[in-house]
mmCIF file of N, CA and C in Angstrom:
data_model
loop_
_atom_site.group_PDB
_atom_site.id
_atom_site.type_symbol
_atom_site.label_atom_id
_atom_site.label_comp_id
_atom_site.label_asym_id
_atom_site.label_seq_id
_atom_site.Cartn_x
_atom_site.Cartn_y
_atom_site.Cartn_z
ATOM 1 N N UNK A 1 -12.139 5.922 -16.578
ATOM 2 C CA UNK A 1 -11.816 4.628 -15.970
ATOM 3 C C UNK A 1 -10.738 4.816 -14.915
ATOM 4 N N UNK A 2 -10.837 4.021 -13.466
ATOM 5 C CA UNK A 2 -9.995 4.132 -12.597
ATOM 6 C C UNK A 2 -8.868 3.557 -13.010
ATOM 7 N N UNK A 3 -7.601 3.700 -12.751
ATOM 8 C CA UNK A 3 -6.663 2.780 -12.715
ATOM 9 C C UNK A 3 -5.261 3.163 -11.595
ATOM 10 N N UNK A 4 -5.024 1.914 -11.342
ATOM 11 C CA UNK A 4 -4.299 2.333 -10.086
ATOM 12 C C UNK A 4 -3.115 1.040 -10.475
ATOM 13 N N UNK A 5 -1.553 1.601 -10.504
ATOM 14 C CA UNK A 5 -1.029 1.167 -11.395
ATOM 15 C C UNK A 5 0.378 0.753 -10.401
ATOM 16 N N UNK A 6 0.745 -0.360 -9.818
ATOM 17 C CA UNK A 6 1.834 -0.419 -8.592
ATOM 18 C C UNK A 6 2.790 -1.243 -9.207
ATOM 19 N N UNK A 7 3.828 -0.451 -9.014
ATOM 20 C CA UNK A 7 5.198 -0.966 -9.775
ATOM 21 C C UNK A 7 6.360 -0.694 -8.335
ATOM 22 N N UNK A 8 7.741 -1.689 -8.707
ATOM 23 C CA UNK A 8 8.949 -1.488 -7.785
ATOM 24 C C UNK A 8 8.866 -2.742 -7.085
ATOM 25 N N UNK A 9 7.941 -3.494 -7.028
ATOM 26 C CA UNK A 9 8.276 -5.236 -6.627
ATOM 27 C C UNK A 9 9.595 -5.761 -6.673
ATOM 28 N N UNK A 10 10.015 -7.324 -6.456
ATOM 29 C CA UNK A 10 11.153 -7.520 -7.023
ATOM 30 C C UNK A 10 11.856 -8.362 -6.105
ATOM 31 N N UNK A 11 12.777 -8.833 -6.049
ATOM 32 C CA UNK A 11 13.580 -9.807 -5.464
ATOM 33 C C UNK A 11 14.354 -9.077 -4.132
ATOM 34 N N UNK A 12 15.000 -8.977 -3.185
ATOM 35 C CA UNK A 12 15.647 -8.710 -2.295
ATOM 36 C C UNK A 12 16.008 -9.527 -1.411
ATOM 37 N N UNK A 13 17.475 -9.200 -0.538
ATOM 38 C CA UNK A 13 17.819 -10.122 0.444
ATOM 39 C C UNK A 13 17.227 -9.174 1.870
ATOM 40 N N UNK A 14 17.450 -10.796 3.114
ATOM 41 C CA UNK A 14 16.560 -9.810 3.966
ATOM 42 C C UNK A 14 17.589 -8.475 4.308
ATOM 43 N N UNK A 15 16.865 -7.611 5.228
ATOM 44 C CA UNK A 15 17.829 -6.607 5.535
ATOM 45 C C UNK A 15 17.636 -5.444 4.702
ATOM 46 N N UNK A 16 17.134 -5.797 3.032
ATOM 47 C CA UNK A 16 16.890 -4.822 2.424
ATOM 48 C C UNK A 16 16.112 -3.979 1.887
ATOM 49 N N UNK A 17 15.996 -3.380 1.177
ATOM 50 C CA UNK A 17 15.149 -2.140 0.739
ATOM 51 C C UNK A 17 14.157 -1.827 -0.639
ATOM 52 N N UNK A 18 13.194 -1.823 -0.519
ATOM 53 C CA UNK A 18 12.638 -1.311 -2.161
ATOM 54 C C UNK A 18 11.740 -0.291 -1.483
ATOM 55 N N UNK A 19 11.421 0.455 -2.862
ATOM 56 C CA UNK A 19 10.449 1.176 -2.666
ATOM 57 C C UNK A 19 9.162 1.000 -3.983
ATOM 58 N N UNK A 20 8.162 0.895 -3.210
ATOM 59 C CA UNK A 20 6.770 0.353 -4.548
ATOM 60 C C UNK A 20 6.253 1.580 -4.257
ATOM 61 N N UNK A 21 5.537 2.557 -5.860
ATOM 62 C CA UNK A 21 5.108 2.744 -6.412
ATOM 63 C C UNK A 21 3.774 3.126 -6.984
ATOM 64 N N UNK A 22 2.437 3.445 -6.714
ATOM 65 C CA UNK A 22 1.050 3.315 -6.864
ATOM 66 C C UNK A 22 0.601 4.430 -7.370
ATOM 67 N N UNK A 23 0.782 4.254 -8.579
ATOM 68 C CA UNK A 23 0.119 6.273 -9.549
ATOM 69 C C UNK A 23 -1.520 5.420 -9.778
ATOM 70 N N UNK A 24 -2.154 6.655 -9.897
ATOM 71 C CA UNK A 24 -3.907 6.680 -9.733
ATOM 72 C C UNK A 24 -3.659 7.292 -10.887
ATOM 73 N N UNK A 25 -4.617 7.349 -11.898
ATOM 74 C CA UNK A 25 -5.985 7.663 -12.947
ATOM 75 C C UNK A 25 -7.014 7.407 -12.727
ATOM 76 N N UNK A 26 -7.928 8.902 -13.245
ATOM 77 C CA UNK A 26 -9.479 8.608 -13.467
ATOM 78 C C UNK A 26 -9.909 8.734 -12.212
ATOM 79 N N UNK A 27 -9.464 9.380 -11.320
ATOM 80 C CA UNK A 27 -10.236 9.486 -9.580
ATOM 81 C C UNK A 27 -9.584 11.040 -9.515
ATOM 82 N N UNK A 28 -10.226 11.411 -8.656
ATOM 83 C CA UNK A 28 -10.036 12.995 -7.813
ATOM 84 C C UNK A 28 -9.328 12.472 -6.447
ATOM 85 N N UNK A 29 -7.532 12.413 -6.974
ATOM 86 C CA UNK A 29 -7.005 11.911 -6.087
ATOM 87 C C UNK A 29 -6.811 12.477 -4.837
ATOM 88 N N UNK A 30 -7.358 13.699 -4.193
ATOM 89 C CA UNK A 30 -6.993 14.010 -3.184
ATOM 90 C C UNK A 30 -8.463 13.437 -2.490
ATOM 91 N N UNK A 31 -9.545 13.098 -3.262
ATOM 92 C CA UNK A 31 -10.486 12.978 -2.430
ATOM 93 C C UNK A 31 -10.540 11.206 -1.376
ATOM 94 N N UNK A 32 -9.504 10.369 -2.261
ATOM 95 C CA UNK A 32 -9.622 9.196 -1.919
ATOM 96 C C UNK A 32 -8.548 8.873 -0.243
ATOM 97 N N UNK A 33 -8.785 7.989 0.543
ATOM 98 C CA UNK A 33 -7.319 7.512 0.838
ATOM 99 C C UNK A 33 -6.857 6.271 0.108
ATOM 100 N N UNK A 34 -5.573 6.406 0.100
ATOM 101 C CA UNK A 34 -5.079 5.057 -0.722
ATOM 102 C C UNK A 34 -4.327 4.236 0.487
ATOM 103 N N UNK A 35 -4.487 2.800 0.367
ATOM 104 C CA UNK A 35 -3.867 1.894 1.410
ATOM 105 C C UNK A 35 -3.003 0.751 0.314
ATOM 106 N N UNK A 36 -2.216 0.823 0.998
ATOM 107 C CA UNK A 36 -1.118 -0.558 0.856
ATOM 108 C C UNK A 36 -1.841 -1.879 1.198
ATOM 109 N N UNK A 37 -1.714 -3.370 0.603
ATOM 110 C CA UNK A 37 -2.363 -4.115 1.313
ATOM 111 C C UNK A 37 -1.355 -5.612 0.502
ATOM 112 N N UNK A 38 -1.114 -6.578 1.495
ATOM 113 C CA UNK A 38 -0.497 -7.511 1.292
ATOM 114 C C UNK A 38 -0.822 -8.915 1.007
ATOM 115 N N UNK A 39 -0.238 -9.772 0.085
ATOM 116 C CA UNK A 39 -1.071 -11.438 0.629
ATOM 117 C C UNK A 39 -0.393 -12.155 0.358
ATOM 118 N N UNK A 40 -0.367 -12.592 1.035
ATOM 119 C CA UNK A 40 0.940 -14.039 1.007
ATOM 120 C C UNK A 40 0.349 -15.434 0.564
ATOM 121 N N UNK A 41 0.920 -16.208 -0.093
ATOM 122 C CA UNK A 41 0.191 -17.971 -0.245
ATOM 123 C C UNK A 41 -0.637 -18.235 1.105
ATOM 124 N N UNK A 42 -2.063 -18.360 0.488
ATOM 125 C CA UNK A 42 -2.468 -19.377 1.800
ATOM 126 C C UNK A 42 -2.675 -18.445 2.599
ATOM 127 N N UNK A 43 -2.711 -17.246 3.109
ATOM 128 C CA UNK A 43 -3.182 -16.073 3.950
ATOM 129 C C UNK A 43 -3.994 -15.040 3.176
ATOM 130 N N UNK A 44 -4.859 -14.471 4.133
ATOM 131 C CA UNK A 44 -5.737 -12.938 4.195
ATOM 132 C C UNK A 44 -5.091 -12.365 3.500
ATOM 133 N N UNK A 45 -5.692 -11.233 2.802
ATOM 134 C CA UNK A 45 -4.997 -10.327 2.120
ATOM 135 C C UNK A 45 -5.106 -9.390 3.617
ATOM 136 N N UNK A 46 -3.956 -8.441 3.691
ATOM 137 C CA UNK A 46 -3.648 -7.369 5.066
ATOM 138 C C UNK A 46 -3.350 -5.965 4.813
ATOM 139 N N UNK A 47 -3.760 -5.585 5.368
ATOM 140 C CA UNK A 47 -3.796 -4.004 5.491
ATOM 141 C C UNK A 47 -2.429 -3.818 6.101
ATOM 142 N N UNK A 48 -1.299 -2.899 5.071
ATOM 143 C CA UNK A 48 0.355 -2.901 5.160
ATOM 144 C C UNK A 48 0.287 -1.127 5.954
ATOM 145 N N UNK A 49 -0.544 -0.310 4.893
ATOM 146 C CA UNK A 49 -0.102 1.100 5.112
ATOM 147 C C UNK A 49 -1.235 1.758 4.788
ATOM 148 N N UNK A 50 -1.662 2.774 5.391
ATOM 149 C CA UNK A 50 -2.609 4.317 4.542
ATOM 150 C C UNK A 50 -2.486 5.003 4.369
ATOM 151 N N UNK A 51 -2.652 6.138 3.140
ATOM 152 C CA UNK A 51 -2.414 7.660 3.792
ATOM 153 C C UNK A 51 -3.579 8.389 3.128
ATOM 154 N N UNK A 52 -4.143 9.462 3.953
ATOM 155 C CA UNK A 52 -5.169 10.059 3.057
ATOM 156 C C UNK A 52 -4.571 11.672 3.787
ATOM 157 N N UNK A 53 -5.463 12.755 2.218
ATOM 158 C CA UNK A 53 -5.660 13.777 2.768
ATOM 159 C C UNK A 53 -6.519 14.603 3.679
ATOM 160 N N UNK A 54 -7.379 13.787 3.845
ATOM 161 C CA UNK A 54 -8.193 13.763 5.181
ATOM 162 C C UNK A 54 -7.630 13.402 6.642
ATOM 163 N N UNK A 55 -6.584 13.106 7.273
ATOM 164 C CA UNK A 55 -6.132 12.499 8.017
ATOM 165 C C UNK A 55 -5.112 13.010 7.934
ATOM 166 N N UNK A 56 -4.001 13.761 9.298
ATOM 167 C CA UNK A 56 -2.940 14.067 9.414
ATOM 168 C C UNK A 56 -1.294 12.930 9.015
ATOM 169 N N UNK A 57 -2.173 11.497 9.989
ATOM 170 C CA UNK A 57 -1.101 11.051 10.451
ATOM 171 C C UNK A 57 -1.262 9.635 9.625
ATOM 172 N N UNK A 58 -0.316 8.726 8.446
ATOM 173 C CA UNK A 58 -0.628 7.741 8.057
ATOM 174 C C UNK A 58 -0.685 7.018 9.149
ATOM 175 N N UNK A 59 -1.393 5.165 8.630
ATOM 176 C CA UNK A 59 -1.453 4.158 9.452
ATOM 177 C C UNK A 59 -0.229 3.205 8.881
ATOM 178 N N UNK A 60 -0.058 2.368 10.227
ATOM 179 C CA UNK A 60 0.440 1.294 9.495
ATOM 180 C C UNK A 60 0.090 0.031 10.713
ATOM 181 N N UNK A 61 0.469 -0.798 10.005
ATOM 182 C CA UNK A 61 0.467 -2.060 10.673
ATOM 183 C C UNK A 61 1.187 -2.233 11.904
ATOM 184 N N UNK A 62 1.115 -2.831 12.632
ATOM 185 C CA UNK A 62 2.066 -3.156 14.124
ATOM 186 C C UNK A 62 3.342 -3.667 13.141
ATOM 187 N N UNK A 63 3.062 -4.958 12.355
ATOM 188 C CA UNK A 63 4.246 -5.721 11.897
ATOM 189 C C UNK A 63 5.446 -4.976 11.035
ATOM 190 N N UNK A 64 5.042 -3.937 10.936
ATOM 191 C CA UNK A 64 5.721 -2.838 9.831
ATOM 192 C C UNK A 64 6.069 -1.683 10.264
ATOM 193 N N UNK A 65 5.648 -0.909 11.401
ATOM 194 C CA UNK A 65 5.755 0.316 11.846
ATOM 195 C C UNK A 65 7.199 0.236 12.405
ATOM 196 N N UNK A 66 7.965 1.089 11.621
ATOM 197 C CA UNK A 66 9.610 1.562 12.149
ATOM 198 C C UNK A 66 10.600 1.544 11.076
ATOM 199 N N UNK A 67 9.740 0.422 10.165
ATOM 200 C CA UNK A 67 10.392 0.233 9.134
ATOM 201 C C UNK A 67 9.861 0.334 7.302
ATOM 202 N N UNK A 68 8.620 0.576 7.599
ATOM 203 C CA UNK A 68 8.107 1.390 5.935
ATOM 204 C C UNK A 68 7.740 2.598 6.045
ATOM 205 N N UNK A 69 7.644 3.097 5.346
ATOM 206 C CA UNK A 69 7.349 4.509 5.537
ATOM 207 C C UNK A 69 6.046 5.002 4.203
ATOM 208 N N UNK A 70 5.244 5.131 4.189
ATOM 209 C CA UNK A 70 4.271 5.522 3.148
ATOM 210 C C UNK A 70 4.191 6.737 3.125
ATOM 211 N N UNK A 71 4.211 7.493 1.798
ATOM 212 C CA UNK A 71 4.032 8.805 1.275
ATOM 213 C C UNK A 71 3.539 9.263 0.491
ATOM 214 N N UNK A 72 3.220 10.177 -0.227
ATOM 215 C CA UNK A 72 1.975 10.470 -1.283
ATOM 216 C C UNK A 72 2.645 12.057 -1.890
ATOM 217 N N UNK A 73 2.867 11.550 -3.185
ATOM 218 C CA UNK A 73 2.968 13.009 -4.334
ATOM 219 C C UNK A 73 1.674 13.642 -4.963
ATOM 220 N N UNK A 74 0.900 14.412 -4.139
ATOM 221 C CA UNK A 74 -0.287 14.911 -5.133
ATOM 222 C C UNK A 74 -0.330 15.404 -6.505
ATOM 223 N N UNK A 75 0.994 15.908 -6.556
ATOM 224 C CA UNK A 75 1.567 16.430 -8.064
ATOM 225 C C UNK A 75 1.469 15.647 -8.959
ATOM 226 N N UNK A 76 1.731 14.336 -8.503
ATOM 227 C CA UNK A 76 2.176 13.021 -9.562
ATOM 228 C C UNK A 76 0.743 11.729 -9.534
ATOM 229 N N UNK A 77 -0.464 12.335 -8.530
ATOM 230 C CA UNK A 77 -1.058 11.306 -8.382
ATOM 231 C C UNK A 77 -0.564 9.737 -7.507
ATOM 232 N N UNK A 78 0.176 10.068 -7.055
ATOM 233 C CA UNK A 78 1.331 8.705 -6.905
ATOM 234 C C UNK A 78 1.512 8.493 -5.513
ATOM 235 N N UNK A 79 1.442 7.006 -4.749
ATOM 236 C CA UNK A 79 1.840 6.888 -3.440
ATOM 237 C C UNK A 79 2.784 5.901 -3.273
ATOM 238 N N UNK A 80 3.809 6.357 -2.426
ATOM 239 C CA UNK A 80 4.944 5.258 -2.276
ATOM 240 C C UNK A 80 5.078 4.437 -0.906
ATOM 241 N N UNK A 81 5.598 3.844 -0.815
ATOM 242 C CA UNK A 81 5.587 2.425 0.334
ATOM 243 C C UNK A 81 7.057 2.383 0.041
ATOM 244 N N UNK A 82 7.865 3.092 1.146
ATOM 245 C CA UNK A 82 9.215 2.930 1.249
ATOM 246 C C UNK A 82 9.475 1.788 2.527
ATOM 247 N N UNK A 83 10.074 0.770 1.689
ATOM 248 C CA UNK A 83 10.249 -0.466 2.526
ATOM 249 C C UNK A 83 11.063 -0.833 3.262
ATOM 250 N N UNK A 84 12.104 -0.864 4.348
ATOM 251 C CA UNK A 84 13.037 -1.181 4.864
ATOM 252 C C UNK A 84 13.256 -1.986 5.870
ATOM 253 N N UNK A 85 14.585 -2.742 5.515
ATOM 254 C CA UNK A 85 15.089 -3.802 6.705
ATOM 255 C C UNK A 85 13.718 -4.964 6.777
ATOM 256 N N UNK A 86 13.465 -5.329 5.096
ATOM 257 C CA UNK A 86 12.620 -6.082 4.796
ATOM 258 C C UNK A 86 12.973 -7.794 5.527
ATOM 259 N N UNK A 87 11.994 -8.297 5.856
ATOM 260 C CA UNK A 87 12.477 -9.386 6.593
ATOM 261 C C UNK A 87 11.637 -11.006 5.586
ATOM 262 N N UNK A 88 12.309 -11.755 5.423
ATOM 263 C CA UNK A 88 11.462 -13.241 4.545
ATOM 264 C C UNK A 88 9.739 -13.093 5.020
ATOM 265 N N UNK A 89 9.611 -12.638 5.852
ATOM 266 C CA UNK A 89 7.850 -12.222 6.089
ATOM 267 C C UNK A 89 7.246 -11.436 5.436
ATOM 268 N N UNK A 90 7.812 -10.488 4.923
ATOM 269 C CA UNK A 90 7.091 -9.568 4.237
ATOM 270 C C UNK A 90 6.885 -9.866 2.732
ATOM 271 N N UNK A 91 7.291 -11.279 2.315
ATOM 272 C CA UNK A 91 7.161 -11.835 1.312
ATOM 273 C C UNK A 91 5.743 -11.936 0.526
ATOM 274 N N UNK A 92 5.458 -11.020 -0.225
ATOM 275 C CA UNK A 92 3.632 -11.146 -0.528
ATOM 276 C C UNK A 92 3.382 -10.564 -2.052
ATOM 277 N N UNK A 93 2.600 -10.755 -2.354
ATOM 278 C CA UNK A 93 2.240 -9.825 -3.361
ATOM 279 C C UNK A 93 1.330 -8.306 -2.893
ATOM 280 N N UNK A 94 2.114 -7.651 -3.119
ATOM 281 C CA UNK A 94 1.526 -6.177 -2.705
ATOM 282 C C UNK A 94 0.515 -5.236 -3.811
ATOM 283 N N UNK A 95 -0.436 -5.225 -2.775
ATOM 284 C CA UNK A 95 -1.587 -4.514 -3.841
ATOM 285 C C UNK A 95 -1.646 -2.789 -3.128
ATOM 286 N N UNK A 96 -2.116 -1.829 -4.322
ATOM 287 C CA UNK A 96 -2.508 -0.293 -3.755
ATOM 288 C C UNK A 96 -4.306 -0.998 -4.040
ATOM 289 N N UNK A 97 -4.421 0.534 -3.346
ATOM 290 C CA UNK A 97 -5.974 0.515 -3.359
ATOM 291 C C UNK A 97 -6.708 1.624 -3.270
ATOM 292 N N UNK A 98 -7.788 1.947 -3.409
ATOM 293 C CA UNK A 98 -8.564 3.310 -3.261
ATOM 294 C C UNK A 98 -9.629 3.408 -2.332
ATOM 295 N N UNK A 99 -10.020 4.023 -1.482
ATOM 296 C CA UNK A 99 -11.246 3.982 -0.604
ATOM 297 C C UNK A 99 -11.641 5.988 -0.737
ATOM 298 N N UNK A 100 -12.536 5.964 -1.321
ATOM 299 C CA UNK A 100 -13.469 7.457 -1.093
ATOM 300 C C UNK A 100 -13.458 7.799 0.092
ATOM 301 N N UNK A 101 -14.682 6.634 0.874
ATOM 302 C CA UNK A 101 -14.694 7.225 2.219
ATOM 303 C C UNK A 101 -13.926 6.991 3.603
ATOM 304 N N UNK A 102 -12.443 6.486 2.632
ATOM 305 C CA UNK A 102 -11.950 6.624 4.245
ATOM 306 C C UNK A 102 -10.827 7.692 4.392
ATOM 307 N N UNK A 103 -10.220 7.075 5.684
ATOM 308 C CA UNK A 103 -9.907 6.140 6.130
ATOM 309 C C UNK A 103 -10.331 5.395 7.256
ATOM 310 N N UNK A 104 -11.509 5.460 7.569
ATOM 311 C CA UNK A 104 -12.054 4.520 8.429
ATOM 312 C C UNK A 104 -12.087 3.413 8.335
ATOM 313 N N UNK A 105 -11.776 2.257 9.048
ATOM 314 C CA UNK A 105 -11.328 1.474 8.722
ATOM 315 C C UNK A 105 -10.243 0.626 7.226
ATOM 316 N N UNK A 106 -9.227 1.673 7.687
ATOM 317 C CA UNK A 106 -8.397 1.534 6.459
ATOM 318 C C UNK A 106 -7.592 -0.093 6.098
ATOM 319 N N UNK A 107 -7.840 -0.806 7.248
ATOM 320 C CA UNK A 107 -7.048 -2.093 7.066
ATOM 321 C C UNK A 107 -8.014 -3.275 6.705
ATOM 322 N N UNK A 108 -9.425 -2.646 6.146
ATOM 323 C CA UNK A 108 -10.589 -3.466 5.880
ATOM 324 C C UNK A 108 -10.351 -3.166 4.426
ATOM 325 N N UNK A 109 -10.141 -4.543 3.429
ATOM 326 C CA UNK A 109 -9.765 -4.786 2.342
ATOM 327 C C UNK A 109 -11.556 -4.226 1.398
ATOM 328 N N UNK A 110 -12.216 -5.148 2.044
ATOM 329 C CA UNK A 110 -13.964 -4.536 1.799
ATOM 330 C C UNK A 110 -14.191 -3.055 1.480
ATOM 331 N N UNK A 111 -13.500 -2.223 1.757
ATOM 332 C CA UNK A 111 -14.138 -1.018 2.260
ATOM 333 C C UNK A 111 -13.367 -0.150 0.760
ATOM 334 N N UNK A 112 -12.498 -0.640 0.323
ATOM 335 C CA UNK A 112 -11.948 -0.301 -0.806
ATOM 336 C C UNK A 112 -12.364 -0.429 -2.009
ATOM 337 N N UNK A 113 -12.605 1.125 -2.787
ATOM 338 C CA UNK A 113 -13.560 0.335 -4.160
ATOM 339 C C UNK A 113 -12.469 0.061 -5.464
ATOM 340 N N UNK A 114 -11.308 0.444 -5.499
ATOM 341 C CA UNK A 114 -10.453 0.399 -6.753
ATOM 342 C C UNK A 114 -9.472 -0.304 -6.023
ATOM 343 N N UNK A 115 -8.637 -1.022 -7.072
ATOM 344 C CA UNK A 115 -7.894 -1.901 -6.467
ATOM 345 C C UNK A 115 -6.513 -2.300 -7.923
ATOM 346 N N UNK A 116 -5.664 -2.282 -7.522
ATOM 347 C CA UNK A 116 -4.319 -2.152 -8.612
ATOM 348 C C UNK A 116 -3.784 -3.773 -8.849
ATOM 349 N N UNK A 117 -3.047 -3.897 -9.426
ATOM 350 C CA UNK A 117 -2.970 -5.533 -9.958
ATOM 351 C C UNK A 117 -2.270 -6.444 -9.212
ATOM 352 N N UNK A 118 -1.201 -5.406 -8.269
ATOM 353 C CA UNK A 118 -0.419 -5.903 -7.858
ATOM 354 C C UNK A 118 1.175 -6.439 -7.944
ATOM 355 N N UNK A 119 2.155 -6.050 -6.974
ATOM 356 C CA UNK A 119 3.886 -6.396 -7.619
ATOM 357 C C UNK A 119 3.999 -7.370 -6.550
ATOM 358 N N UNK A 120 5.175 -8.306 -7.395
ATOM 359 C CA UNK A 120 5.258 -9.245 -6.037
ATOM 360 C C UNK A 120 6.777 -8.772 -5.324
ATOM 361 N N UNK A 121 6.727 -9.186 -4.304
ATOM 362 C CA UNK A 121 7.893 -8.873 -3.498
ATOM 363 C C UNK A 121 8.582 -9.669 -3.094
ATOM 364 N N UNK A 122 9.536 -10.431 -2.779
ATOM 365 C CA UNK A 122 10.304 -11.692 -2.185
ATOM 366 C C UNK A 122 11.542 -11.488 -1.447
ATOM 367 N N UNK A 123 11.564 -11.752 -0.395
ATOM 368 C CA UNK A 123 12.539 -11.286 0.824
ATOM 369 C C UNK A 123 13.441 -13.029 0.754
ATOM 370 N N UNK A 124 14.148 -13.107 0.000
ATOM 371 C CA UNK A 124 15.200 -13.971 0.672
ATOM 372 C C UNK A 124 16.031 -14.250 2.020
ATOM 373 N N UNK A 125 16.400 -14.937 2.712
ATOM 374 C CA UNK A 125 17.019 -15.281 4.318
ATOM 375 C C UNK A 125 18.198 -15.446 3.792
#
């Protein structure tokens, strides 16, 4: 059984920092890419971050690039979403995810077959 397990959510003021969390079971984790993906009340769920071992260089979002940083422990199964200089926008519940065949189109929520429960995040002003 897959399981994809995202922890490190949590309260913060803006300006600040967390880092979330996403360990995999039950997949041949180097074969997948895993993406970050966000949703706020009342909005799309969004494609935050990717990283695969197929692909040199992660993705990220326009709205996020400078300030998260996504990384991946093959040792540990585990991918992190280092968050910074978080702003009341980035307020969402944050999901990991699994895609086999990508990362082609990595910010297409569809294209992902495993999917983690989700931490929520909350950026106070």
């Amino acid at each position: 059984e897959v399981q994809l397990v995202e922890s490190g959510g949590g309260l913060v003021q803006a300006g600040g920092s967390l880092r979330l969390s996403c360990a995999a079971s039950g997949l041949t984790f180097d074969d997948y890419a895993i993406g970050w993906f966000r949703q706020a009340p009342g909005k799309e769920r969004e494609g935050v971050s990717c990283i695969s071992s197929r692909h040199g260089s992660p993705y990220y979002a326009d709205s996020v690039k400078g300030r998260f940083t996504i990384s991946s422990d093959n040792a540990k199964n585990t991918v992190y979403l280092q968050m910074n200089n978080l702003k009341p926008e980035d307020t969402a519940v944050y999901y990991c995810a699994a895609d086999l065949y990508g990362p082609t189109g990595w910010d297409t929520p569809l294209l992902y077959e495993y999917w983690g429960q989700g931490t929520q995040v909350t950026v106070s002003s």
